[in-house]
Coordinates of C-alpha atoms and ligand atoms in Angstrom, one line a residue:
M1 CA 5.9 -21.6 -42.8
D2 CA 2.0 -20.3 -42.4
T3 CA 1.6 -21.5 -46.2
L4 CA 3.3 -24.4 -46.8
L5 CA 1.0 -25.5 -43.8
L6 CA -2.1 -24.7 -45.2
E7 CA -1.3 -25.6 -49.1
H8 CA -0.5 -29.2 -47.0
I9 CA -4.1 -29.2 -45.7
S10 CA -5.5 -27.9 -49.0
A11 CA -4.0 -30.8 -50.9
N12 CA -4.4 -33.5 -48.7
D13 CA -7.0 -32.8 -46.4
V14 CA -5.0 -33.3 -43.2
V15 CA -1.9 -33.3 -41.3
S16 CA -2.3 -36.1 -39.5
D17 CA 0.7 -35.8 -37.1
T18 CA 2.5 -32.8 -36.9
R19 CA 5.8 -34.3 -35.9
A20 CA 5.7 -36.6 -38.8
F21 CA 4.9 -33.4 -40.9
A22 CA 7.9 -31.8 -39.8
L23 CA 10.6 -34.6 -39.9
Q24 CA 9.1 -34.6 -43.8
H25 CA 9.9 -31.0 -43.9
G26 CA 12.8 -30.9 -42.5
K27 CA 11.3 -28.4 -40.2
D28 CA 11.6 -28.0 -36.2
H29 CA 8.5 -29.9 -34.5
Q30 CA 8.0 -26.1 -32.4
E31 CA 7.8 -23.9 -35.3
V32 CA 4.7 -26.3 -37.1
V33 CA 2.9 -26.2 -33.7
G34 CA 3.8 -22.4 -33.9
A35 CA 2.2 -21.8 -37.9
M36 CA -0.1 -24.0 -36.6
K37 CA -1.6 -21.4 -33.4
S38 CA -1.1 -18.6 -35.5
V39 CA -3.7 -19.6 -38.2
Q40 CA -5.1 -20.6 -35.5
S41 CA -6.0 -17.0 -34.3
L42 CA -7.4 -15.9 -37.1
G43 CA -10.8 -18.5 -36.4
D44 CA -12.3 -21.5 -38.2
V45 CA -9.7 -22.1 -40.7
I46 CA -8.6 -24.8 -39.5
A47 CA -9.7 -27.8 -37.0
T48 CA -7.0 -29.0 -34.5
K49 CA -6.7 -32.6 -32.4
E50 CA -4.1 -32.1 -29.2
M51 CA -2.5 -35.4 -28.8
S52 CA 0.0 -36.9 -26.1
E53 CA 2.6 -40.0 -26.3
E54 CA 4.9 -40.5 -23.3
K55 CA 8.2 -40.7 -24.6
W56 CA 11.4 -42.1 -22.7
L57 CA 14.2 -39.3 -22.1
L58 CA 18.1 -39.5 -21.4
T59 CA 19.2 -37.8 -18.7
D60 CA 22.5 -35.7 -18.1
E61 CA 23.8 -39.1 -16.6
G62 CA 22.0 -41.0 -19.3
Q63 CA 23.6 -38.9 -21.9
K64 CA 26.9 -39.7 -20.2
T65 CA 26.1 -43.2 -19.9
L66 CA 25.7 -43.3 -23.7
Q67 CA 29.5 -41.9 -24.5
A68 CA 31.2 -42.8 -21.2
G69 CA 30.1 -46.2 -20.3
S70 CA 27.7 -47.0 -17.2
L71 CA 29.3 -46.2 -14.0
E72 CA 30.2 -50.0 -13.3
A73 CA 31.8 -50.4 -16.6
R74 CA 33.8 -47.3 -15.8
L75 CA 34.9 -48.8 -12.0
F76 CA 35.9 -52.1 -14.0
Q77 CA 38.2 -49.8 -17.0
Q78 CA 39.7 -48.0 -13.1
I79 CA 40.7 -51.3 -11.8
A80 CA 44.6 -51.9 -12.5
S81 CA 45.7 -55.5 -13.8
E82 CA 47.0 -56.5 -10.3
G83 CA 44.1 -54.8 -7.9
S84 CA 43.2 -51.4 -6.7
S85 CA 43.3 -50.8 -3.2
L86 CA 39.7 -50.3 -1.8
E87 CA 40.3 -47.4 0.0
E88 CA 42.2 -45.9 -2.4
L89 CA 39.1 -46.3 -5.0
K90 CA 36.7 -44.9 -2.2
K91 CA 38.3 -41.8 -2.4
S92 CA 39.2 -41.3 -6.5
F93 CA 36.0 -42.8 -7.4
E94 CA 32.8 -40.7 -7.4
G95 CA 29.7 -42.7 -6.9
F96 CA 32.1 -46.0 -5.5
S97 CA 29.9 -47.6 -3.3
I98 CA 26.7 -47.6 -6.0
A99 CA 29.3 -48.8 -8.9
F100 CA 30.8 -51.0 -6.8
G101 CA 27.0 -52.9 -5.7
K102 CA 26.1 -53.2 -9.2
A103 CA 29.9 -54.7 -11.1
S104 CA 29.6 -57.5 -7.8
S105 CA 26.2 -58.5 -8.9
K106 CA 27.6 -58.9 -12.4
K107 CA 30.2 -60.2 -11.0
W108 CA 32.7 -58.2 -13.0
V109 CA 34.8 -57.4 -9.7
S110 CA 35.7 -59.0 -6.2
L111 CA 37.2 -57.8 -3.2
D112 CA 39.5 -60.4 -0.9
K113 CA 38.3 -58.8 2.4
A114 CA 41.6 -59.5 3.7
S115 CA 44.0 -57.6 2.1
G116 CA 40.8 -54.6 0.8
I117 CA 42.2 -55.4 -3.2
V118 CA 39.4 -55.1 -5.5
K119 CA 40.5 -57.5 -8.5
R120 CA 38.5 -57.7 -12.2
A121 CA 37.1 -61.0 -11.8
T122 CA 36.6 -61.6 -15.8
E123 CA 39.0 -60.7 -18.7
S124 CA 36.6 -58.5 -20.5
I125 CA 32.2 -57.0 -20.0
V126 CA 29.7 -55.7 -22.3
D127 CA 28.3 -52.8 -20.7
D128 CA 24.4 -53.8 -21.7
V129 CA 23.5 -50.6 -19.6
Q130 CA 25.3 -48.4 -22.4
K131 CA 23.9 -50.5 -25.1
D132 CA 20.6 -50.4 -23.9
L133 CA 20.3 -46.3 -24.0
E134 CA 21.7 -46.4 -27.8
N135 CA 18.6 -48.7 -28.7
L136 CA 16.3 -46.9 -26.8
K137 CA 17.8 -43.7 -28.8
L138 CA 17.1 -45.1 -31.7
G139 CA 13.5 -45.7 -31.0
E140 CA 13.6 -49.3 -30.0
K141 CA 11.2 -50.8 -27.2
L142 CA 12.9 -51.8 -23.7
P143 CA 11.3 -54.1 -21.2
P144 CA 9.2 -52.1 -18.3
K145 CA 11.6 -53.6 -15.7
T146 CA 14.9 -52.1 -17.5
L147 CA 12.9 -49.4 -18.1
D148 CA 12.4 -49.1 -14.5
D149 CA 15.5 -50.2 -13.4
Y150 CA 17.0 -47.0 -15.5
K151 CA 14.7 -44.8 -14.0
K152 CA 15.1 -45.5 -10.5
R153 CA 19.0 -45.2 -11.3
K154 CA 18.4 -42.2 -13.2
L155 CA 19.7 -42.6 -16.3
I156 CA 16.3 -41.7 -17.9
E157 CA 13.1 -39.7 -17.7
K158 CA 9.3 -39.8 -18.6
R159 CA 8.6 -36.9 -21.0
V160 CA 4.5 -36.2 -21.9
E161 CA 5.2 -34.9 -26.3
K162 CA 2.7 -32.8 -27.5
F163 CA 1.2 -33.0 -31.0
Y164 CA -1.5 -32.2 -32.9
E165 CA -3.7 -33.7 -36.1
I166 CA -4.9 -30.6 -38.2
C167 CA -7.7 -30.8 -40.4
K168 CA -9.5 -28.3 -42.9
G169 CA -12.3 -26.1 -40.6
P170 CA -15.4 -24.7 -41.8
G171 CA -13.8 -21.4 -42.9
F172 CA -10.9 -23.0 -44.7
S173 CA -8.7 -20.9 -47.1
L174 CA -5.9 -20.6 -48.9
E175 CA -6.1 -16.7 -48.8
T176 CA -5.7 -15.7 -44.6
E177 CA -7.0 -12.9 -44.4
K178 CA -5.0 -10.7 -40.8
L179 CA -8.0 -10.1 -38.3
A180 CA -7.7 -6.7 -36.2
T181 CA -7.6 -6.7 -32.7
D182 CA -8.5 -3.5 -32.5
L183 CA -11.4 -1.3 -33.2
T184 CA -9.6 2.2 -34.3
S185 CA -11.3 5.6 -34.7
E186 CA -9.4 5.8 -38.4
M187 CA -11.2 2.6 -39.1
I188 CA -14.8 4.1 -38.3
A189 CA -14.2 7.3 -40.2
N190 CA -12.4 5.9 -43.2
G191 CA -14.8 3.3 -43.1
S192 CA -12.8 0.4 -43.4
W193 CA -14.7 -1.1 -40.4
K194 CA -17.3 -2.5 -42.8
Q195 CA -14.9 -5.2 -45.1
Q196 CA -12.1 -6.0 -41.9
G197 CA -12.2 -9.1 -40.1
F198 CA -12.4 -9.1 -36.4
K199 CA -10.7 -11.1 -33.7
G200 CA -12.9 -13.3 -31.6
Y201 CA -12.5 -12.2 -27.7
N202 CA -11.0 -15.1 -25.8
F203 CA -13.1 -15.0 -22.7
S204 CA -10.5 -17.4 -20.9
A205 CA -7.4 -15.7 -21.4
K206 CA -5.4 -14.4 -17.8
G207 CA -6.2 -10.5 -17.4
R208 CA -2.5 -8.8 -17.4
L209 CA -1.6 -7.6 -14.0
P210 CA -2.2 -3.9 -13.8
D211 CA 1.2 -1.7 -13.8
S212 CA 1.2 -0.7 -10.1
G213 CA 3.8 -0.4 -7.6
H214 CA 4.5 -2.9 -4.9
L215 CA 5.4 -2.3 -1.5
H216 CA 7.7 -4.5 0.4
P217 CA 6.1 -6.6 3.7
L218 CA 8.0 -4.3 5.7
M219 CA 7.2 -1.5 4.2
K220 CA 3.4 -1.9 4.5
V221 CA 3.9 -2.8 7.7
R222 CA 5.1 0.5 8.6
S223 CA 2.5 2.6 6.7
E224 CA -0.1 0.4 8.7
F225 CA 1.9 1.3 11.9
R226 CA 2.0 5.2 10.9
Q227 CA -1.1 5.4 10.5
I228 CA -2.4 4.3 13.7
F229 CA 0.2 7.2 15.0
L230 CA -1.6 9.7 12.8
E231 CA -4.9 8.9 14.0
M232 CA -4.2 9.2 17.5
G233 CA -3.0 12.3 16.5
F234 CA 1.1 11.9 16.8
S235 CA 3.8 13.7 14.8
E236 CA 6.5 11.9 12.8
M237 CA 10.2 12.5 14.1
P238 CA 13.3 13.1 11.5
T239 CA 15.2 10.7 12.0
N240 CA 17.1 10.7 8.8
N241 CA 20.4 10.5 10.4
F242 CA 22.1 6.8 11.1
V243 CA 25.2 8.2 12.6
E244 CA 24.8 9.6 15.6
S245 CA 27.1 10.6 18.6
S246 CA 27.5 8.1 21.7
F247 CA 25.6 11.3 23.5
W248 CA 23.0 11.7 21.9
N249 CA 22.4 7.4 21.7
F250 CA 23.8 6.9 25.5
D251 CA 24.4 10.0 27.9
A252 CA 21.6 12.2 27.0
L253 CA 19.4 8.9 27.9
F254 CA 21.2 8.6 31.3
Q255 CA 22.6 5.4 30.4
P256 CA 25.9 5.4 32.2
Q257 CA 29.5 5.2 30.0
Q258 CA 30.0 1.6 31.5
H259 CA 27.1 0.1 30.2
P260 CA 27.4 -3.2 29.0
A261 CA 25.5 -2.1 25.8
R262 CA 27.6 0.3 25.0
D263 CA 30.3 -2.1 24.3
A264 CA 31.6 -3.1 20.9
H265 CA 29.8 -6.4 21.2
D266 CA 26.3 -4.7 20.7
T267 CA 27.3 -1.7 19.2
F268 CA 29.0 -0.6 15.9
F269 CA 31.2 2.6 16.5
V270 CA 32.2 4.2 13.4
S271 CA 36.2 4.7 12.8
H272 CA 36.0 7.7 9.9
P273 CA 35.2 10.2 11.9
A274 CA 35.6 8.2 14.7
Q275 CA 34.1 11.4 16.9
C276 CA 31.7 13.9 16.3
N277 CA 32.1 17.5 15.7
K278 CA 32.1 19.1 19.4
E279 CA 30.5 22.1 18.4
L280 CA 27.3 20.4 17.2
I281 CA 26.9 19.1 20.9
P282 CA 25.1 22.3 23.1
G283 CA 28.0 23.1 25.4
D284 CA 25.9 23.7 28.9
Y285 CA 23.2 21.2 28.2
M286 CA 26.2 18.9 27.9
E287 CA 27.5 19.9 31.4
R288 CA 24.9 19.3 33.0
V289 CA 24.6 15.9 31.3
K290 CA 28.2 15.4 32.8
K291 CA 26.9 16.3 36.3
M292 CA 23.9 14.3 36.5
H293 CA 25.7 11.2 35.6
S294 CA 28.5 12.2 37.9
E295 CA 27.5 14.1 40.8
G296 CA 23.6 13.6 40.4
G297 CA 21.3 16.8 41.0
S298 CA 16.9 17.1 41.9
G299 CA 17.3 14.5 44.1
S300 CA 18.9 11.6 42.7
I301 CA 23.1 10.6 43.8
G302 CA 23.2 10.3 39.2
Y303 CA 26.2 7.8 38.8
Q304 CA 29.0 8.6 40.1
Y305 CA 31.7 8.2 38.3
D306 CA 34.3 10.2 36.3
W307 CA 32.1 11.2 33.2
S308 CA 34.4 11.0 29.9
E309 CA 33.6 13.6 27.6
E310 CA 35.8 11.6 24.7
E311 CA 33.8 8.6 25.4
A312 CA 30.3 10.8 24.9
L313 CA 31.7 11.7 21.5
K314 CA 32.3 8.7 19.6
N315 CA 30.2 7.8 16.5
L316 CA 28.1 5.4 16.4
L317 CA 25.4 3.6 14.1
R318 CA 22.3 4.5 16.4
T319 CA 21.4 1.8 18.4
H320 CA 17.8 2.7 18.9
T321 CA 15.2 5.5 17.6
T322 CA 14.9 6.9 21.7
A323 CA 18.5 8.6 20.3
V324 CA 15.8 11.0 18.4
S325 CA 13.4 11.0 20.6
S326 CA 16.1 12.4 23.0
R327 CA 17.1 14.9 20.5
M328 CA 13.3 16.4 20.3
L329 CA 12.4 16.3 23.8
Y330 CA 16.2 18.8 24.2
K331 CA 14.3 20.9 21.2
L332 CA 11.2 20.9 23.5
A333 CA 13.0 22.0 26.3
E334 CA 14.8 24.4 24.6
T335 CA 11.5 25.9 22.8
T336 CA 9.6 26.1 26.3
K337 CA 12.5 28.1 27.1
A338 CA 12.3 30.6 24.5
T339 CA 8.6 31.0 24.6
G340 CA 8.6 30.4 28.3
E341 CA 5.0 28.4 27.2
F342 CA 5.4 24.2 27.1
K343 CA 3.3 22.5 24.9
P344 CA 2.7 18.9 24.9
V345 CA 3.7 16.5 21.9
K346 CA 2.9 13.3 21.0
L347 CA 5.5 12.0 18.5
F348 CA 6.7 8.7 16.7
S349 CA 9.4 7.6 15.2
I350 CA 9.8 4.6 12.9
D351 CA 13.2 4.0 10.9
R352 CA 16.3 1.6 10.9
V353 CA 18.8 0.6 13.9
F354 CA 21.7 -0.8 13.7
R355 CA 22.8 -3.6 16.7
N356 CA 26.7 -6.0 16.5
E357 CA 24.6 -9.0 17.2
T358 CA 24.8 -12.9 16.4
L359 CA 22.6 -13.2 13.4
D360 CA 20.2 -15.7 13.0
A361 CA 16.3 -16.7 11.9
T362 CA 14.9 -14.0 13.7
H363 CA 17.9 -11.7 14.4
L364 CA 19.9 -9.0 11.9
A365 CA 22.7 -6.2 12.7
E366 CA 19.7 -3.6 11.0
F367 CA 16.4 -3.8 12.0
H368 CA 13.4 -0.8 12.4
Q369 CA 12.1 0.1 15.6
I370 CA 8.5 1.8 15.7
E371 CA 9.2 4.4 18.7
G372 CA 5.9 6.4 20.2
L373 CA 5.7 9.2 23.0
V374 CA 3.8 11.8 24.7
A375 CA 5.4 14.9 26.7
D376 CA 2.4 16.8 29.0
Y377 CA 2.6 17.9 32.4
N378 CA 2.3 15.1 35.3
L379 CA 1.5 11.5 33.1
T380 CA 1.9 8.4 35.1
L381 CA 2.4 4.7 34.6
G382 CA -1.8 4.7 34.5
N383 CA -1.2 7.1 31.3
L384 CA 1.5 4.6 29.5
I385 CA -1.0 1.6 30.0
G386 CA -3.9 3.4 28.6
M387 CA -1.9 4.5 25.7
L388 CA -0.8 1.0 25.1
Y389 CA -3.5 -0.7 25.1
E390 CA -4.9 2.0 23.0
F391 CA -2.3 1.6 20.3
F392 CA -2.1 -1.9 19.9
N393 CA -6.0 -2.0 19.9
K394 CA -5.7 -0.9 16.9
L395 CA -3.7 -3.1 15.5
G396 CA -6.2 -6.3 16.6
I397 CA -4.5 -6.9 20.0
K398 CA -7.0 -6.4 22.8
D399 CA -5.2 -8.3 25.5
L400 CA -1.4 -7.3 27.4
R401 CA 0.3 -8.3 29.8
F402 CA 2.8 -6.4 31.4
K403 CA 6.0 -7.4 33.1
P404 CA 8.6 -5.1 35.1
A405 CA 11.8 -4.1 33.3
Y406 CA 14.7 -2.3 33.3
N407 CA 16.0 0.4 31.4
P408 CA 19.0 2.9 32.1
Y409 CA 16.3 5.8 31.1
T410 CA 13.5 4.6 32.4
E411 CA 11.5 4.4 35.4
P412 CA 9.5 2.1 35.9
S413 CA 10.1 0.4 33.2
M414 CA 7.5 -2.3 31.4
E415 CA 7.6 -5.3 28.5
V416 CA 4.7 -5.5 26.8
F417 CA 3.1 -9.1 26.1
S418 CA 0.3 -10.3 23.8
F419 CA -0.8 -13.9 23.3
H420 CA 0.0 -14.9 20.2
P421 CA -3.1 -17.8 18.9
G422 CA -0.8 -19.3 16.4
L423 CA 1.8 -20.4 18.7
K424 CA -0.8 -20.1 21.7
K425 CA 2.1 -18.6 24.3
W426 CA 2.2 -14.9 25.7
I427 CA 5.4 -13.4 23.7
E428 CA 7.3 -9.9 24.0
I429 CA 6.0 -7.3 21.4
G430 CA 7.5 -4.5 23.2
N431 CA 9.3 -2.4 25.7
S432 CA 7.8 0.4 27.4
G433 CA 8.6 3.2 30.5
V434 CA 8.7 6.5 31.9
F435 CA 11.7 8.8 30.8
R436 CA 13.4 9.2 34.4
P437 CA 14.1 12.9 35.8
E438 CA 17.3 12.2 35.1
M439 CA 17.3 12.1 31.5
L440 CA 14.7 14.9 31.6
I441 CA 15.5 17.9 34.1
P442 CA 19.2 18.4 32.1
M443 CA 17.5 18.5 29.1
G444 CA 15.7 22.0 31.0
L445 CA 11.7 20.6 31.2
P446 CA 9.9 21.9 33.8
E447 CA 10.0 19.6 36.7
D448 CA 6.1 18.5 36.4
V449 CA 6.0 17.3 32.9
S450 CA 6.7 13.9 32.4
V451 CA 7.2 11.5 29.4
I452 CA 6.1 7.8 28.6
A453 CA 7.6 6.0 25.9
W454 CA 7.3 2.7 24.0
G455 CA 8.9 0.9 21.2
L456 CA 9.0 -2.2 19.3
S457 CA 10.6 -3.6 16.5
L458 CA 8.9 -3.4 12.8
E459 CA 10.0 -7.0 11.9
R460 CA 8.0 -9.2 14.1
P461 CA 4.7 -8.2 13.7
T462 CA 5.6 -8.5 10.2
M463 CA 6.9 -11.7 10.4
I464 CA 4.2 -12.5 12.3
K465 CA 1.3 -10.8 9.6
Y466 CA 3.3 -13.0 6.6
K467 CA 3.9 -15.9 7.9
L468 CA 7.9 -15.8 8.1
D469 CA 9.6 -17.8 10.0
N470 CA 12.8 -16.7 9.4
I471 CA 13.7 -13.2 9.1
R472 CA 16.1 -13.7 5.9
D473 CA 12.9 -13.8 4.0
L474 CA 12.2 -10.4 5.0
C475 CA 15.6 -8.6 4.3
G476 CA 18.6 -9.0 2.9
H477 CA 20.7 -10.4 0.2
K478 CA 18.7 -13.6 -0.2
V479 CA 15.5 -12.4 -0.1
N480 CA 13.0 -13.6 -3.6
L481 CA 11.8 -10.0 -4.6
Q482 CA 9.0 -11.9 -6.4
M483 CA 7.7 -12.6 -3.0
V484 CA 6.4 -8.9 -2.8
Y485 CA 5.0 -8.9 -6.3
D486 CA 3.1 -12.5 -5.6
N487 CA 2.2 -11.7 -2.3
P488 CA -1.5 -9.6 -3.0
L489 CA -1.3 -8.4 0.2
C490 CA 1.7 -6.1 -0.8
R491 CA 0.3 -4.6 -3.7
I492 CA -1.0 -0.7 -3.3
E493 CA -4.2 -0.3 -6.2
K494 CA -4.1 2.6 -8.5
H495 CA -6.0 5.0 -8.8
Ligands
LIG501 N1 14.9 2.3 23.4 C1 14.0 0.9 23.4 C2 14.2 -0.3 22.4 O1 15.9 -0.3 22.0 C3 12.6 0.6 23.8 C4 11.9 2.1 24.4 C5 11.6 3.1 24.0 C6 11.6 1.5 25.5 C7 11.2 3.9 24.4 C8 11.2 2.4 26.6 C9 11.0 3.7 25.9 O2 14.5 -1.4 23.2

């Protein structure tokens, strides 16, 4: 193809229209343009001039009209010789109202309002629309008004066709040398670089995106939160179990067994196996939890109900990462007992939790929780407030407000609010509190140790940061992963 093109130029000095050249040689126009570009890349062998022309082409609907006739002609054909019911036609004829409008104005059909019957108003018709489209396809010109009308009817569309004029360049030659794109060590070693032609640099070419990993926005924000916790001296809790027993998820947290959150509307219970192995829960601890729920202790009167072991053994998908915190605090109490020494801890986790919620633009049945806790002697609400200021300050959130709240496992409890400059209102960003003695005493932690904790979702700050207003753009089967690739904020640089 390249040779054919060059020989034509050599003999005639010019290819004045690549479309005509393609037609003349029985080639596809794209193929000729491809050959032109490949010769062009060799340097100044040829000179080209781009030209363009607007063309009217048939749309899919236009093609259909060409084959089966216009919508109004098809309607005309469908009407029975004795007439057809308007209601029937409305149901059976797609695009009826447009077809009827056109056919009526062309006086092809008429409607008898009293009987609701549509009749043919003429013996035969000439489908001018179909004829026009045939002519257009053969290269004939149509009056602008007709073109405009067919464009509105979506029968035709305007496309810009590009084509080229090609003539000899200053370096024209029939012998085209393949130019090298790279200077190799071999060329230097054997001296062939002296004769070799090299391709010029194309400084306007777009750079290739470097091969590097791309983090999903949720994972990106997760690593930011992780960084903040690490800077503040927290260690990460092991959260690698989505399936948890009711015991660690609820009972250990002094959440009564009749609490509405345990209800199947909120919690996904697991059916196989429905119960966890009782051996996995320390028996004496379970007894102390049972006692705290049913009778109380250490100054509390508990909930005064019959605590059921069967209920506590029920497996579920954890509803909060506080289940992991309860396991870790129990472990801490055990270590304290074994070593005779209590060591303060700062722990955090960021992982997935599950709730059987009604799905909408901001709720999914699974989401990520961020949770932090500090266990030390004599911590107060003041320590919690200070910790929250410090934590959110690191995220760039300086103004906080607190509102009393209720959690079965914390007292006092506070919802945390921050001012959202975009929404211009105070929005809830987290939940927090001081863990109840009814939770800590059965674990065996020393009486003067208190634990302050807080939790928030990972999705909400991520949606705010990436300006997403539908959570389904962030997770789920409808996510466009290209968003991760296209969003420069998600890229991690290669080192
Ligand atoms: N577990 C709470 C929730 O699911 C968050 C929380 C954690 C509250 C720690 C207080 C203390 O919303």
